[in-house]
Each structure stands twice: as structure tokens, then as C-alpha cells.
Coordinates of C-alpha atoms and ligand atoms in Angstrom, one line a residue:
X1 CA 10.5 -0.9 -7.0
X2 CA 12.9 1.7 -8.4
X3 CA 15.0 3.3 -5.7
X4 CA 14.4 7.0 -5.3
X5 CA 16.3 9.8 -3.7
X6 CA 16.9 9.6 0.0
X7 CA 16.1 12.5 2.2
X8 CA 19.9 13.1 2.5
X9 CA 20.1 13.8 -1.2
X10 CA 17.2 16.3 -1.1
X11 CA 19.1 19.5 -0.6
X12 CA 21.7 19.1 -3.4
X13 CA 18.9 17.8 -5.7
X14 CA 16.6 20.7 -5.1
X15 CA 19.4 23.3 -5.2
X16 CA 20.2 22.2 -8.8
X17 CA 16.6 22.7 -10.0
X18 CA 15.1 25.9 -11.4
X19 CA 12.8 27.7 -9.0
X20 CA 9.2 26.7 -9.6
X21 CA 6.3 26.7 -7.1
X22 CA 6.7 23.7 -4.8
X23 CA 4.0 21.1 -4.3
X24 CA 4.4 18.4 -1.7
X25 CA 2.4 15.2 -2.0
X26 CA 2.1 13.2 1.2
X27 CA 1.7 9.5 0.3
X28 CA 2.3 7.5 -2.9
X29 CA -0.9 5.6 -3.4
X30 CA -2.4 5.5 -6.9
X31 CA -4.0 8.9 -6.0
X32 CA -0.8 10.5 -4.8
X33 CA 1.2 9.2 -7.8
X34 CA -1.5 10.5 -10.3
X35 CA -1.7 13.8 -8.5
X36 CA 2.1 14.2 -8.6
X37 CA 2.1 13.6 -12.4
X38 CA -0.7 16.1 -12.9
X39 CA 0.9 18.8 -10.7
X40 CA 4.2 18.3 -12.4
X41 CA 2.5 18.8 -15.7
X42 CA 0.9 21.9 -14.3
X43 CA 4.3 23.4 -13.7
X44 CA 4.9 22.5 -10.1
X45 CA 8.2 21.3 -8.6
X46 CA 6.8 18.2 -6.9
X47 CA 8.2 16.0 -4.2
X48 CA 6.5 13.0 -2.7
X49 CA 7.0 11.9 0.9
X50 CA 6.0 8.3 1.7
X51 CA 6.1 6.7 5.1
X52 CA 6.6 3.2 3.8
X53 CA 9.6 1.6 2.3
X54 CA 8.1 1.4 -1.2
X55 CA 5.6 3.4 -3.3
X56 CA 2.0 2.2 -4.0
X57 CA 0.2 2.4 -0.7
X58 CA -2.5 -0.2 -0.7
X59 CA -1.1 -1.3 -4.0
X60 CA 2.3 -2.1 -2.7
X61 CA 3.9 -5.5 -3.4
X62 CA 5.6 -8.0 -1.2
X63 CA 7.8 -10.9 -2.2
X64 CA 8.2 -13.9 -0.1
X65 CA 9.8 -17.3 -0.8
X66 CA 9.8 -16.7 -4.5
X67 CA 6.1 -15.6 -4.6
X68 CA 5.0 -12.1 -5.6
X69 CA 1.9 -10.7 -3.9
X70 CA 0.0 -7.6 -4.8
X71 CA -1.1 -6.4 -1.4
X72 CA -4.3 -4.7 -2.6
X73 CA -6.0 -3.8 -5.9
X74 CA -6.0 -6.6 -8.6
X75 CA -9.2 -5.8 -10.6
X76 CA -8.3 -3.0 -13.0
X77 CA -11.2 -1.2 -14.6
X78 CA -11.4 2.0 -16.7
X79 CA -7.8 1.6 -18.0
X80 CA -8.2 4.8 -20.0
X81 CA -7.6 6.8 -16.7
X82 CA -4.1 5.3 -16.6
X83 CA -3.6 5.9 -20.3
X84 CA -4.4 9.6 -19.7
X85 CA -1.5 9.9 -17.3
X86 CA 1.0 8.3 -19.7
X87 CA -0.4 10.6 -22.5
X88 CA 0.2 13.7 -20.2
X89 CA 3.8 12.6 -20.0
X90 CA 4.1 12.1 -23.8
X91 CA 4.2 8.3 -23.4
X92 CA 2.2 5.3 -24.3
X93 CA 0.8 3.2 -21.4
X94 CA 0.8 0.0 -23.5
X95 CA 4.5 0.3 -24.1
X96 CA 5.2 0.1 -20.4
X97 CA 2.4 -2.0 -19.0
X98 CA 0.9 -5.2 -20.4
X99 CA -2.7 -5.3 -19.4
X100 CA -4.7 -8.5 -20.1
X101 CA -8.5 -8.5 -20.4
X102 CA -10.3 -11.0 -18.2
X103 CA -13.0 -13.2 -19.7
X104 CA -15.1 -13.9 -17.7
X105 CA -14.4 -11.0 -15.3
X106 CA -14.9 -13.2 -12.3
X107 CA -16.6 -16.3 -10.9
X108 CA -19.1 -16.0 -8.1
X109 CA -19.4 -19.3 -6.2
X110 CA -22.3 -19.8 -3.8
X111 CA -22.1 -21.8 -0.6
X112 CA -24.0 -24.7 -2.2
X113 CA -21.3 -25.1 -4.9
X114 CA -23.3 -23.4 -7.8
X115 CA -21.6 -20.6 -9.6
X116 CA -22.1 -17.6 -11.9
X117 CA -19.5 -16.5 -14.4
X118 CA -19.8 -12.7 -14.6
X119 CA -18.7 -11.0 -17.8
X120 CA -19.3 -8.0 -20.0
X121 CA -20.9 -10.1 -22.8
X122 CA -24.6 -9.8 -22.8
X123 CA -25.4 -13.2 -24.4
X124 CA -23.1 -15.0 -22.0
X125 CA -24.6 -13.1 -19.1
X126 CA -28.1 -14.1 -20.2
X127 CA -27.0 -17.7 -20.3
X128 CA -25.6 -17.5 -16.8
X129 CA -28.9 -15.8 -15.5
X130 CA -30.9 -18.5 -17.2
X131 CA -29.1 -21.1 -15.1
X132 CA -30.9 -19.6 -12.1
X133 CA -34.1 -17.9 -13.4
X134 CA -34.7 -17.2 -17.0
X135 CA -37.4 -14.7 -15.9
X136 CA -34.7 -12.3 -14.6
X137 CA -33.1 -11.7 -18.0
X138 CA -35.4 -8.8 -18.8
X139 CA -34.8 -7.3 -15.4
X140 CA -31.1 -7.6 -16.0
X141 CA -31.4 -5.7 -19.2
X142 CA -33.3 -2.9 -17.5
X143 CA -30.7 -2.9 -14.7
X144 CA -28.0 -2.4 -17.3
X145 CA -29.8 0.6 -18.7
X146 CA -29.9 2.1 -15.3
X147 CA -26.2 1.3 -14.9
X148 CA -25.4 3.1 -18.2
X149 CA -27.3 6.2 -16.9
X150 CA -25.4 6.1 -13.6
X151 CA -22.0 5.8 -15.5
X152 CA -22.9 8.8 -17.7
X153 CA -24.1 11.0 -14.8
X154 CA -22.2 9.7 -11.8
X155 CA -18.9 8.9 -13.4
X156 CA -18.5 11.0 -16.6
X157 CA -20.3 14.1 -15.4
X158 CA -19.6 14.2 -11.7
X159 CA -16.5 12.0 -11.2
X160 CA -13.9 14.7 -11.8
X161 CA -15.9 17.6 -10.3
X162 CA -14.3 18.8 -7.1
X163 CA -17.6 19.5 -5.4
X164 CA -15.9 22.5 -3.9
X165 CA -18.8 24.9 -3.6
X166 CA -22.4 24.3 -2.4
X167 CA -23.5 25.4 -5.9
X168 CA -21.6 22.3 -7.3
X169 CA -24.0 20.2 -5.2
X170 CA -27.0 22.1 -6.3
X171 CA -26.1 21.7 -9.9
X172 CA -25.7 18.0 -9.4
X173 CA -29.1 17.5 -7.7
X174 CA -31.0 16.8 -10.9
X175 CA -28.5 14.1 -11.8
X176 CA -28.8 12.6 -8.3
X177 CA -32.6 12.6 -8.8
X178 CA -32.4 11.0 -12.2
X179 CA -30.3 8.2 -10.7
X180 CA -32.6 8.0 -7.7
X181 CA -29.4 8.0 -5.7
X182 CA -31.1 7.9 -2.3
X183 CA -31.9 4.2 -3.0
X184 CA -29.4 1.6 -2.0
X185 CA -27.9 -0.5 -4.7
X186 CA -29.6 -3.6 -3.3
X187 CA -33.0 -1.9 -3.5
X188 CA -32.3 -0.9 -7.1
X189 CA -31.3 -4.5 -7.9
X190 CA -34.3 -6.0 -6.1
X191 CA -36.6 -3.8 -8.1
X192 CA -35.4 -5.6 -11.3
X193 CA -34.2 -9.0 -10.2
X194 CA -36.1 -11.6 -8.3
X195 CA -33.8 -14.6 -7.7
X196 CA -31.9 -14.2 -4.4
X197 CA -28.6 -15.4 -5.8
X198 CA -28.9 -13.1 -8.8
X199 CA -29.6 -10.2 -6.4
X200 CA -26.2 -11.0 -4.8
X201 CA -24.4 -11.2 -8.2
X202 CA -25.8 -7.9 -9.3
X203 CA -25.3 -6.0 -6.0
X204 CA -22.0 -7.0 -4.4
X205 CA -19.8 -4.7 -6.5
X206 CA -19.6 -1.8 -4.0
X207 CA -17.9 -4.1 -1.5
X208 CA -14.9 -3.8 -3.8
X209 CA -14.7 -0.1 -2.8
X210 CA -15.8 -0.3 0.8
X211 CA -19.5 0.1 0.5
X212 CA -22.3 -2.0 2.0
X213 CA -24.7 -2.9 -0.9
X214 CA -27.6 -2.4 1.6
X215 CA -26.7 1.3 2.3
X216 CA -24.4 2.5 -0.5
X217 CA -26.1 4.8 -3.1
X218 CA -27.5 3.1 -6.2
X219 CA -25.4 5.4 -8.3
X220 CA -22.7 2.7 -7.8
X221 CA -24.5 0.7 -10.4
X222 CA -22.1 2.6 -12.6
X223 CA -19.5 -0.1 -11.8
X224 CA -21.5 -2.6 -14.0
X225 CA -21.3 -0.2 -16.9
X226 CA -17.7 0.7 -16.4
X227 CA -16.8 -3.0 -16.5
X228 CA -19.1 -3.8 -19.5
X229 CA -17.7 -0.9 -21.5
X230 CA -14.0 -1.0 -20.8
X231 CA -13.6 -4.5 -19.4
X232 CA -11.8 -5.9 -16.4
X233 CA -8.1 -6.3 -16.7
X234 CA -5.0 -7.6 -14.9
X235 CA -1.5 -6.4 -15.4
X236 CA 1.2 -8.9 -16.3
X237 CA 3.7 -8.7 -13.4
X238 CA 0.8 -7.8 -11.2
X239 CA -0.7 -4.4 -10.2
X240 CA 2.8 -3.6 -8.9
X241 CA 3.9 -3.3 -12.6
X242 CA 1.4 -0.3 -13.0
X243 CA 2.8 1.3 -9.8
X244 CA 6.3 0.8 -11.1
X245 CA 5.2 2.4 -14.5
X246 CA 3.9 5.5 -12.6
X247 CA 7.1 5.7 -10.5
X248 CA 9.1 5.6 -13.7
X249 CA 7.1 8.4 -15.3
X250 CA 7.8 10.5 -12.2
X251 CA 11.4 9.6 -12.3
X252 CA 11.6 10.9 -15.8
X253 CA 9.9 14.1 -14.7
X254 CA 12.5 14.4 -11.9
X255 CA 9.8 14.1 -9.2
X256 CA 11.5 12.4 -6.2
X257 CA 9.7 10.0 -4.0
X258 CA 11.2 10.0 -0.6
X259 CA 10.6 6.7 1.0
X260 CA 10.6 5.9 4.8
X261 CA 9.6 9.6 5.1
X262 CA 6.6 9.9 7.4
X263 CA 5.1 13.3 7.6
X264 CA 4.4 14.2 11.2
X265 CA 2.6 17.5 10.7
X266 CA 1.3 20.0 8.1
X267 CA 2.5 23.3 9.4
X268 CA -0.2 26.0 9.2
X269 CA 0.2 29.7 9.9
X270 CA -2.7 32.1 9.8
X271 CA -4.9 29.5 8.1
X272 CA -2.4 28.7 5.3
X273 CA -0.4 25.5 4.8
X274 CA 3.3 26.4 4.9
X275 CA 4.8 23.0 4.4
X276 CA 5.4 19.7 6.2
X277 CA 7.3 18.5 9.2
X278 CA 9.0 15.1 8.9
X279 CA 9.3 12.5 11.6
X280 CA 12.9 13.4 12.1
X281 CA 12.0 17.1 12.7
X282 CA 13.0 18.6 9.4
X283 CA 10.6 21.3 8.0
X284 CA 10.1 21.3 4.2
X285 CA 8.4 24.4 2.9
X286 CA 5.9 24.3 0.1
X287 CA 3.5 26.5 -1.8
X288 CA 0.8 23.8 -1.7
X289 CA 0.5 20.6 0.2
X290 CA -1.6 17.7 -1.2
X291 CA -2.4 14.9 1.2
X292 CA -2.9 11.4 -0.3
X293 CA -3.0 10.0 3.3
X294 CA -6.3 9.0 4.7
X295 CA -8.3 12.3 5.0
X296 CA -9.5 11.5 8.5
X297 CA -6.0 10.7 9.6
X298 CA -4.7 13.9 7.9
X299 CA -7.0 16.2 9.6
X300 CA -7.1 14.4 13.0
X301 CA -3.3 13.9 13.4
X302 CA -1.4 16.1 10.9
X303 CA -3.3 19.4 11.3
X304 CA -3.6 20.9 14.8
X305 CA -7.2 21.2 15.8
X306 CA -7.1 24.9 16.4
X307 CA -6.8 25.3 12.5
X308 CA -9.9 23.2 11.8
X309 CA -13.4 24.5 12.1
X310 CA -15.0 22.1 9.6
X311 CA -13.2 18.8 10.1
X312 CA -13.1 18.9 13.9
X313 CA -12.1 15.8 15.9
X314 CA -15.7 15.3 16.8
X315 CA -16.9 15.3 13.3
X316 CA -14.1 12.9 12.2
X317 CA -15.0 10.6 15.1
X318 CA -18.7 10.6 14.2
X319 CA -18.0 9.7 10.5
X320 CA -18.9 6.3 9.2
X321 CA -15.9 4.3 8.0
X322 CA -15.7 1.5 5.5
X323 CA -15.2 -2.1 6.6
X324 CA -11.9 -3.5 7.6
X325 CA -10.1 -6.2 5.6
X326 CA -8.4 -9.4 6.6
X327 CA -6.1 -10.5 3.8
X328 CA -4.4 -13.9 3.8
X329 CA -1.5 -14.1 1.2
X330 CA -0.4 -17.6 0.5
X331 CA 1.5 -19.7 -1.9
X332 CA 1.0 -23.4 -2.8
X333 CA 3.5 -25.9 -4.1
X334 CA 0.9 -27.1 -6.6
X335 CA -1.3 -25.4 -9.2
X336 CA -5.1 -25.2 -8.9
X337 CA -5.7 -24.8 -12.6
X338 CA -9.5 -24.9 -12.4
X339 CA -9.5 -21.8 -10.1
X340 CA -10.0 -18.6 -12.2
X341 CA -8.0 -15.4 -11.6
X342 CA -10.8 -13.6 -9.7
X343 CA -13.3 -15.6 -7.7
X344 CA -15.9 -14.7 -5.0
X345 CA -16.3 -17.6 -2.6
X346 CA -19.5 -16.7 -0.8
X347 CA -20.6 -17.9 2.6
X348 CA -24.1 -18.8 3.8
X349 CA -25.2 -15.3 4.7
X350 CA -25.4 -12.0 2.7
X351 CA -27.4 -9.3 4.4
X352 CA -26.9 -10.7 7.9
X353 CA -23.1 -10.9 7.4
X354 CA -23.0 -7.3 6.1
X355 CA -25.0 -6.0 9.0
X356 CA -22.6 -7.7 11.4
X357 CA -19.7 -6.1 9.6
X358 CA -20.9 -2.6 8.9
X359 CA -23.6 -1.9 11.5
X360 CA -23.0 -4.2 14.5
X361 CA -19.2 -4.1 14.1
X362 CA -19.1 -7.7 15.1
X363 CA -16.6 -10.3 13.8
X364 CA -18.7 -13.2 12.6
X365 CA -17.7 -16.9 12.5
X366 CA -18.8 -17.1 8.8
X367 CA -17.4 -15.0 6.0
X368 CA -17.4 -14.4 2.2
X369 CA -14.1 -14.2 0.4
X370 CA -12.6 -12.7 -2.7
X371 CA -10.0 -15.3 -3.8
X372 CA -7.2 -13.9 -6.1
X373 CA -5.1 -16.3 -8.1
X374 CA -2.9 -14.1 -10.3
X375 CA -0.9 -17.0 -11.5
X376 CA -3.9 -18.0 -13.6
X377 CA -2.8 -15.1 -15.9
X378 CA 0.9 -14.7 -15.1
X379 CA 2.7 -17.8 -13.8
X380 CA 5.9 -15.8 -13.3
X381 CA 4.4 -14.5 -10.0
X382 CA 5.2 -17.9 -8.4
X383 CA 8.0 -20.4 -8.6
X384 CA 7.4 -23.0 -11.4
X385 CA 4.5 -25.4 -10.7
X386 CA 3.3 -23.2 -7.8
X387 CA 0.3 -20.8 -7.3
X388 CA 0.1 -17.4 -5.7
X389 CA -3.1 -16.5 -3.9
X390 CA -4.7 -14.1 -1.6
X391 CA -8.0 -14.5 0.2
X392 CA -9.7 -11.3 1.2
X393 CA -12.4 -11.3 3.9
X394 CA -14.4 -8.1 4.7
X395 CA -14.5 -7.8 8.5
X396 CA -15.5 -4.9 10.8
X397 CA -13.1 -2.1 11.3
X398 CA -11.4 -1.6 14.6
X399 CA -14.5 -0.4 16.4
X400 CA -15.2 -4.2 16.8
X401 CA -12.6 -4.2 19.5
X402 CA -11.1 -7.4 18.0
X403 CA -7.6 -8.1 19.3
X404 CA -6.1 -9.1 15.9
X405 CA -2.8 -10.1 17.4
X406 CA -4.7 -12.8 19.3
X407 CA -7.3 -13.7 16.6
X408 CA -5.5 -13.5 13.3
X409 CA -4.2 -17.1 13.3
X410 CA -7.5 -18.7 14.2
X411 CA -9.3 -16.6 11.7
X412 CA -6.8 -17.6 9.0
X413 CA -7.3 -21.2 9.9
X414 CA -11.0 -20.8 9.5
X415 CA -10.5 -19.4 6.0
X416 CA -8.1 -22.2 5.1
X417 CA -10.7 -24.8 6.2
X418 CA -13.4 -23.3 4.1
X419 CA -11.2 -23.0 1.0
X420 CA -9.8 -26.6 1.5
X421 CA -13.4 -27.9 1.7
X422 CA -14.6 -25.9 -1.3
X423 CA -12.2 -24.8 -4.1
X424 CA -8.7 -25.7 -2.9
X425 CA -8.6 -29.3 -1.9
X426 CA -5.4 -30.4 -0.2
X427 CA -4.6 -26.8 0.7
X428 CA -3.0 -27.3 4.1
X429 CA -0.5 -29.9 2.7
X430 CA 0.4 -27.8 -0.2
X431 CA 1.0 -24.5 1.6
X432 CA 4.6 -23.2 1.3
X433 CA 4.3 -19.5 2.3
X434 CA 1.8 -17.5 4.2
X435 CA 1.3 -13.9 5.6
X436 CA -1.7 -12.0 6.8
X437 CA -2.8 -8.4 7.0
X438 CA -5.5 -7.3 9.5
X439 CA -7.4 -4.0 10.1
X440 CA -4.7 -3.4 12.8
X441 CA -2.1 -3.5 10.1
X442 CA -4.1 -1.0 7.9
X443 CA -4.1 1.3 11.0
X444 CA -0.5 0.8 12.0
X445 CA 1.2 0.6 8.6
X446 CA -1.0 2.8 6.3
X447 CA -2.3 5.1 9.0
X448 CA -5.8 4.4 8.1
X449 CA -8.4 5.7 10.6
X450 CA -10.1 2.9 12.5
X451 CA -8.1 0.5 10.3
X452 CA -10.7 0.9 7.5
X453 CA -9.9 -0.8 4.3
X454 CA -11.2 2.0 2.0
X455 CA -11.5 5.1 4.2
X456 CA -14.8 6.9 4.7
X457 CA -17.8 4.7 3.9
X458 CA -19.3 5.7 0.5
X459 CA -22.9 6.5 1.8
X460 CA -24.8 9.3 0.1
X461 CA -24.3 11.7 3.0
X462 CA -20.5 11.1 2.8
X463 CA -20.3 11.5 -1.0
X464 CA -19.6 14.3 -3.4
X465 CA -20.0 17.7 -1.5
X466 CA -20.3 15.8 1.8
X467 CA -17.0 14.1 1.4
X468 CA -13.8 15.9 2.5
X469 CA -13.2 18.3 -0.4
X470 CA -10.2 18.1 -2.8
X471 CA -9.5 21.7 -1.7
X472 CA -9.5 21.8 2.1
X473 CA -12.5 23.5 3.6
X474 CA -10.2 24.6 6.5
X475 CA -6.7 25.4 5.3
X476 CA -5.6 27.5 2.4
X477 CA -3.1 25.7 0.2
X478 CA -4.0 22.3 1.5
X479 CA -5.5 19.7 -0.9
X480 CA -6.7 16.1 -0.7
X481 CA -6.5 13.3 -3.1
X482 CA -7.3 9.6 -2.8
X483 CA -9.9 7.3 -1.5
X484 CA -11.3 9.4 1.3
X485 CA -12.0 12.4 -0.9
X486 CA -14.3 12.8 -3.9
X487 CA -15.2 10.5 -5.7
X488 CA -14.0 7.7 -3.5
X489 CA -12.1 4.5 -3.3
X490 CA -11.0 2.0 -5.9
X491 CA -8.3 2.6 -8.5
X492 CA -10.6 4.5 -11.0
X493 CA -12.0 6.5 -8.1
X494 CA -8.6 7.7 -6.8
X495 CA -7.4 8.4 -10.4
X496 CA -10.5 10.5 -10.8
X497 CA -9.8 12.3 -7.6
X498 CA -6.5 13.4 -9.0
X499 CA -8.4 14.9 -12.0
X500 CA -10.8 16.6 -9.7
X501 CA -7.8 18.0 -7.7
X502 CA -6.4 19.5 -10.9
X503 CA -9.5 21.6 -11.3
X504 CA -9.0 23.4 -8.0
X505 CA -5.3 23.7 -7.8
X506 CA -4.0 27.0 -9.3
X507 CA -1.7 26.6 -12.3
X508 CA 1.9 27.0 -11.1
X509 CA 2.4 30.0 -13.4
X510 CA -0.1 32.0 -11.4
X511 CA 2.0 31.5 -8.2
X512 CA 5.3 32.9 -9.5
Ligands
FAD601 C1 -6.9 -5.6 -0.2 C2 -7.5 -4.6 -1.2 C3 -8.0 -5.0 -2.4 C4 -8.4 -4.0 -3.3 N1 -8.8 -4.4 -4.5 C5 -9.2 -3.4 -5.4 C6 -9.4 -3.8 -6.8 O1 -9.3 -5.0 -7.1 N2 -9.6 -2.8 -7.7 C7 -9.7 -1.5 -7.3 O2 -10.0 -0.6 -8.2 N3 -9.5 -1.1 -6.0 C8 -9.2 -2.0 -5.1 N4 -8.9 -1.7 -3.8 C9 -9.0 -0.3 -3.4 C10 -7.8 0.5 -3.9 O3 -6.7 -0.2 -3.7 C11 -7.7 1.8 -3.1 O4 -8.9 2.5 -3.0 C12 -6.6 2.7 -3.7 O5 -5.5 2.0 -4.1 C13 -6.3 3.8 -2.6 O6 -5.4 4.7 -3.2 P1 -5.1 6.0 -2.5 O7 -4.4 6.9 -3.5 O8 -6.3 6.6 -1.8 O9 -3.9 5.8 -1.4 P2 -3.4 4.6 -0.5 O10 -3.1 3.4 -1.4 O11 -4.2 4.4 0.7 O12 -2.0 5.2 -0.2 C14 -1.8 6.3 0.8 C15 -0.3 6.4 1.1 O13 -0.1 7.4 2.0 C16 0.9 7.0 2.9 N5 0.9 7.8 4.1 C17 -0.1 7.9 5.0 N6 0.1 8.8 5.9 C18 1.3 9.3 5.6 C19 2.1 10.3 6.2 N7 1.8 10.9 7.3 N8 3.4 10.6 5.7 C20 3.8 9.9 4.6 N9 3.0 9.0 3.9 C21 1.8 8.7 4.5 C22 0.6 5.5 3.1 O14 1.8 4.9 3.6 C23 0.2 5.1 1.7 O15 1.4 4.7 1.0 C24 -8.4 -2.6 -2.9 C25 -7.9 -2.2 -1.7 C26 -7.5 -3.2 -0.8 C27 -6.9 -2.8 0.5

């Protein structure tokens, strides 16, 4: 990752720049980086403060024993949202980042060894459906029609609306009604698809953004449509290559990213954000402050409660948060060439497991995994002849009371056993490097409330107007961007949140 200016360089750097309204962005996840680009293009003098040692947040990268691991997002959809950022900077995305389309998008492997190759090709999808129940083909086509509608209404019409005023919600109600957004995605799928395995195939997608298919709004059927229309991609060099591309754009725009710079407080006077206080005590004044940190954490710990009438501690505590994630990153000394880039390795239970995770907050013995093998597309991410993997297991967030320091190794071993017995024979003997991340790490490292993997759970009553607004309800001059604000988690979601942010931040020229 490009080195950026240290805090020590700040004063001389800023002194040399012309005076423009100052925007501070707290955090450098995809949402923070996109917001910084957009604000810089709107005339602000932007600085990013990031508590970690590198940019990217959940999309950071770690390298170990010659293996390169993307920590988080790997499935890139709606690449036009990235292209937009490059265009804003007068550049071409494809000149900086080499995205490769996946075909099929991913394999879904059931516990009995059968599998479904999911793609955007209708004929191929019908062939796959026919393997299970040919009678579901018509239902699939009807479901895709609903998905198209949800994409048009939920993504294109509403995605970049900041839902700042109650009237924004009222205007959106007809669209919510047309999408029948009160239904869960599983209910929607069950209306059209009969075979239990196909119901899983068609309903699991919201898990990729922290939603329980049995309670997330059916509007998330839009993911099917996004994938079908624009494909599923992976970046050569890994998702870290996209983060690096964004960092380079910011570098060219002279937007510094201060690393190892945790923001301890957002200073507020008379209801207005004045700037930030850093861990070391330094105060940095600003005209506007944009938090890309988890919104619950931002309000709970960075803004004194006396300034918050809307996002009170009680309300934050009562919120519903997405599941936690256990991620095992590992490298093997051999290659598993028959394992595709993206694979869901499902366990024996679906609804029961999700109830344990989301409602009972209980760590189960069984699990379902997303297995990532980026070396299927880019062998340079591992030493020659080796494979890079991660296995992601949705688990309850920290309300489960799990002592992860105690449990992590035995949980990892359970995952290794399942993978060894299913898709990675000989795994234990071929392991050469290994590292895990638990919900406790999401809490301690990323400052994610309750260690949730994706921030606030995307249920209907925590979506759109009900989600923390892009323009703070409580503090003038404070804004939010990223997974815990509208529209929600996932790389497309947080890139859209930066677009929504842009609609409520005043143009810098109006502040001088
Ligand atoms: C394992 C995993 C796999 C995923 N897979 C996919 C996928 O395949 N496709 C997809 O689209 N999405 C995926 N997601 C979701 C996606 O990665 C996230 O929703 C998205 O990257 C979140 O971006 P964000 O802008 O909200 O910020 P984050 O990435 O959460 O970054 C926030 C940043 O703020 C910093 N910060 C926090 N507090 C402070 C503070 N006080 N001071 C300074 N800095 C602070 C943090 O260190 C962090 O760098 C995945 C997520 C995970 C965890």
C-alpha cells in the first residue's frame, strides 16, 4: 500500500495549500475513500484519518509467508460504481485495475456433495435448476422479473437518495409497496421456487451483506439482478488492487491519508461539529466531518451523549446488528485446481443455523462456509504451486458471549476437518500458513459495534430513512458514509452511500 503522509508532515503540508473548506473523513474503507474522492471533486480540502496501519478497512490486505490475503470483500459487483470514481478524477478505471469476470459466478455445494453452479446466463441457470427440479424453471424466471423490478426501484431509484427527510420516506413508499418489501427474501423465493435446495440457492445472497434471508427485506432480490446485468468480478492482484487504485487517485488529488491515526472524539460545540481529536490529543478543525467508522461506534464513543437526542446510547444498544464473521486465512503447498474461485460449502442446516446466529446468538457446532480461492484466477497471490484461501463462517456477534481467545483454535480445526472431508482432501498435511479473524477482532481492530461483520442488520425497520442518515440527525456538519448508513453494506452499497452523501453535503463553494 502506498505510504501516505505521517501526522508529523501535516502542518507543513496543509500550510502549503490554498485555503478551501476542510472536510475530514474518519476511516478509509471503500465508503471513506469514495467519499473523499467525491468531496475533493466538490471543492473540499480533504484529509482522511485511519486508525489502522493501511487503507481499506474491511478490504485491507495481509501478506504472510509469500501469500497475499484479501481480508474481506472478494466478489465485486456493479463495477460501474468504481468506474464513476475514476471518471470523476479524469481517469479510466480499466487502465489501473484489471477486473476479470467470473463464469460461473460461484459454486454452491450442498452437504450431500451435490452442487449448483450459479451464473448470469439464463440457459445455464435453467440447466442447473433442471438438475434439481425442472418444474422450478418457470418460477425462477418469475423471480428474476421481480429481481429486475427491485433493482430498478431499490437500487437505481433509491440507492443514492440520502433519506434525509421524512418526505423522502413517504415518496419511496409506493416503490416499497411495489416490491412488497415487507416480505423476507426467503418468503419471496418460496413463493416461486419449490425445491428446498433451490430455495437456498436463490435466497442466500443477503448473507453476503449481513442479512438473514429469513428476515431481510425481499428488496434485496436486487442482488440477483445486479449480478446478472453487470456480472461478478475479481480483481487481478486481489481486491487490494482496487483499494490501491483509489489510494492512488487520492494521492494525485493531494488528499492525504493519515495512517495509525485513530480519532478519539468528534468535537461538538453548540450542536455543530468543529473537528476531530486524535488519540494523541491533537485537535484538527474542519468545516465538515464525515465518519466512515461504524455509525453505532461513531455515535456511542466519538460523540458525547449530551449532543445526541436521536442516536442515544439506549437506541444504539437496542439496535439489531448483523452477524459476526469467523475468517480463516490459509495457504497450502499444493494446488486444488478443481476448487473454483468462489464456493459456498453448505452445512446440514439452513434456517436453524441462521436462527442460532441471528436470533439466539448461539455459536453452533455446524456451519456453512464461503470458501475463497483467489489463486484460481490470479496464481501470483501465492508462491508457485501453492494456493491461497479463506474460509468465512457466519457466526453470532459478540452478544453470544463466546470467548474467542479460547474458542478460535478449536473452531478453526472444525472448519479444517469439514473442508478436508469435502473439497480439500489432504488439507492438514498441505497447510503452510494460517491466521484467523474473529468477531472480537472486528470489535478490537475495526471498532465495529458488537463485533458485527457488516454493521447494523439490514432489516426493513433499519433501512432507508430508519438507518442512520448520511447527514447526522443530531449534529450539524457531521455526515456518515459506509455500511451502517443508507443503503448498507457490501462494496456497491458503500459506494452508493458516498453518492447519497454527496447529495446532502453543501458544495464547498457555498462555505467560503
Ligand atoms: C470477510 C468479509 C467478506 C466480505 N465480502 C464481500 C464481498 O465479497 N463483496 C462485497 O461487496 N462486500 C463484501 N463484504 C462487505 C464489505 O467489505 C463491506 O461492507 C465494506 O467494505 C465496508 O466498507 P465501509 O466503507 O463501510 O468501511 P470499513 O471497511 O468498515 O472501514 C471503516 C474504516 O474506519 C476505520 N475506523 C473506525 N473507527 C475509526 C476511528 N475512530 N478513527 C479512525 N479510523 C477509524 C477502520 O479502521 C476502517 O478502516 C465483506 C466483508 C467482510 C468482513
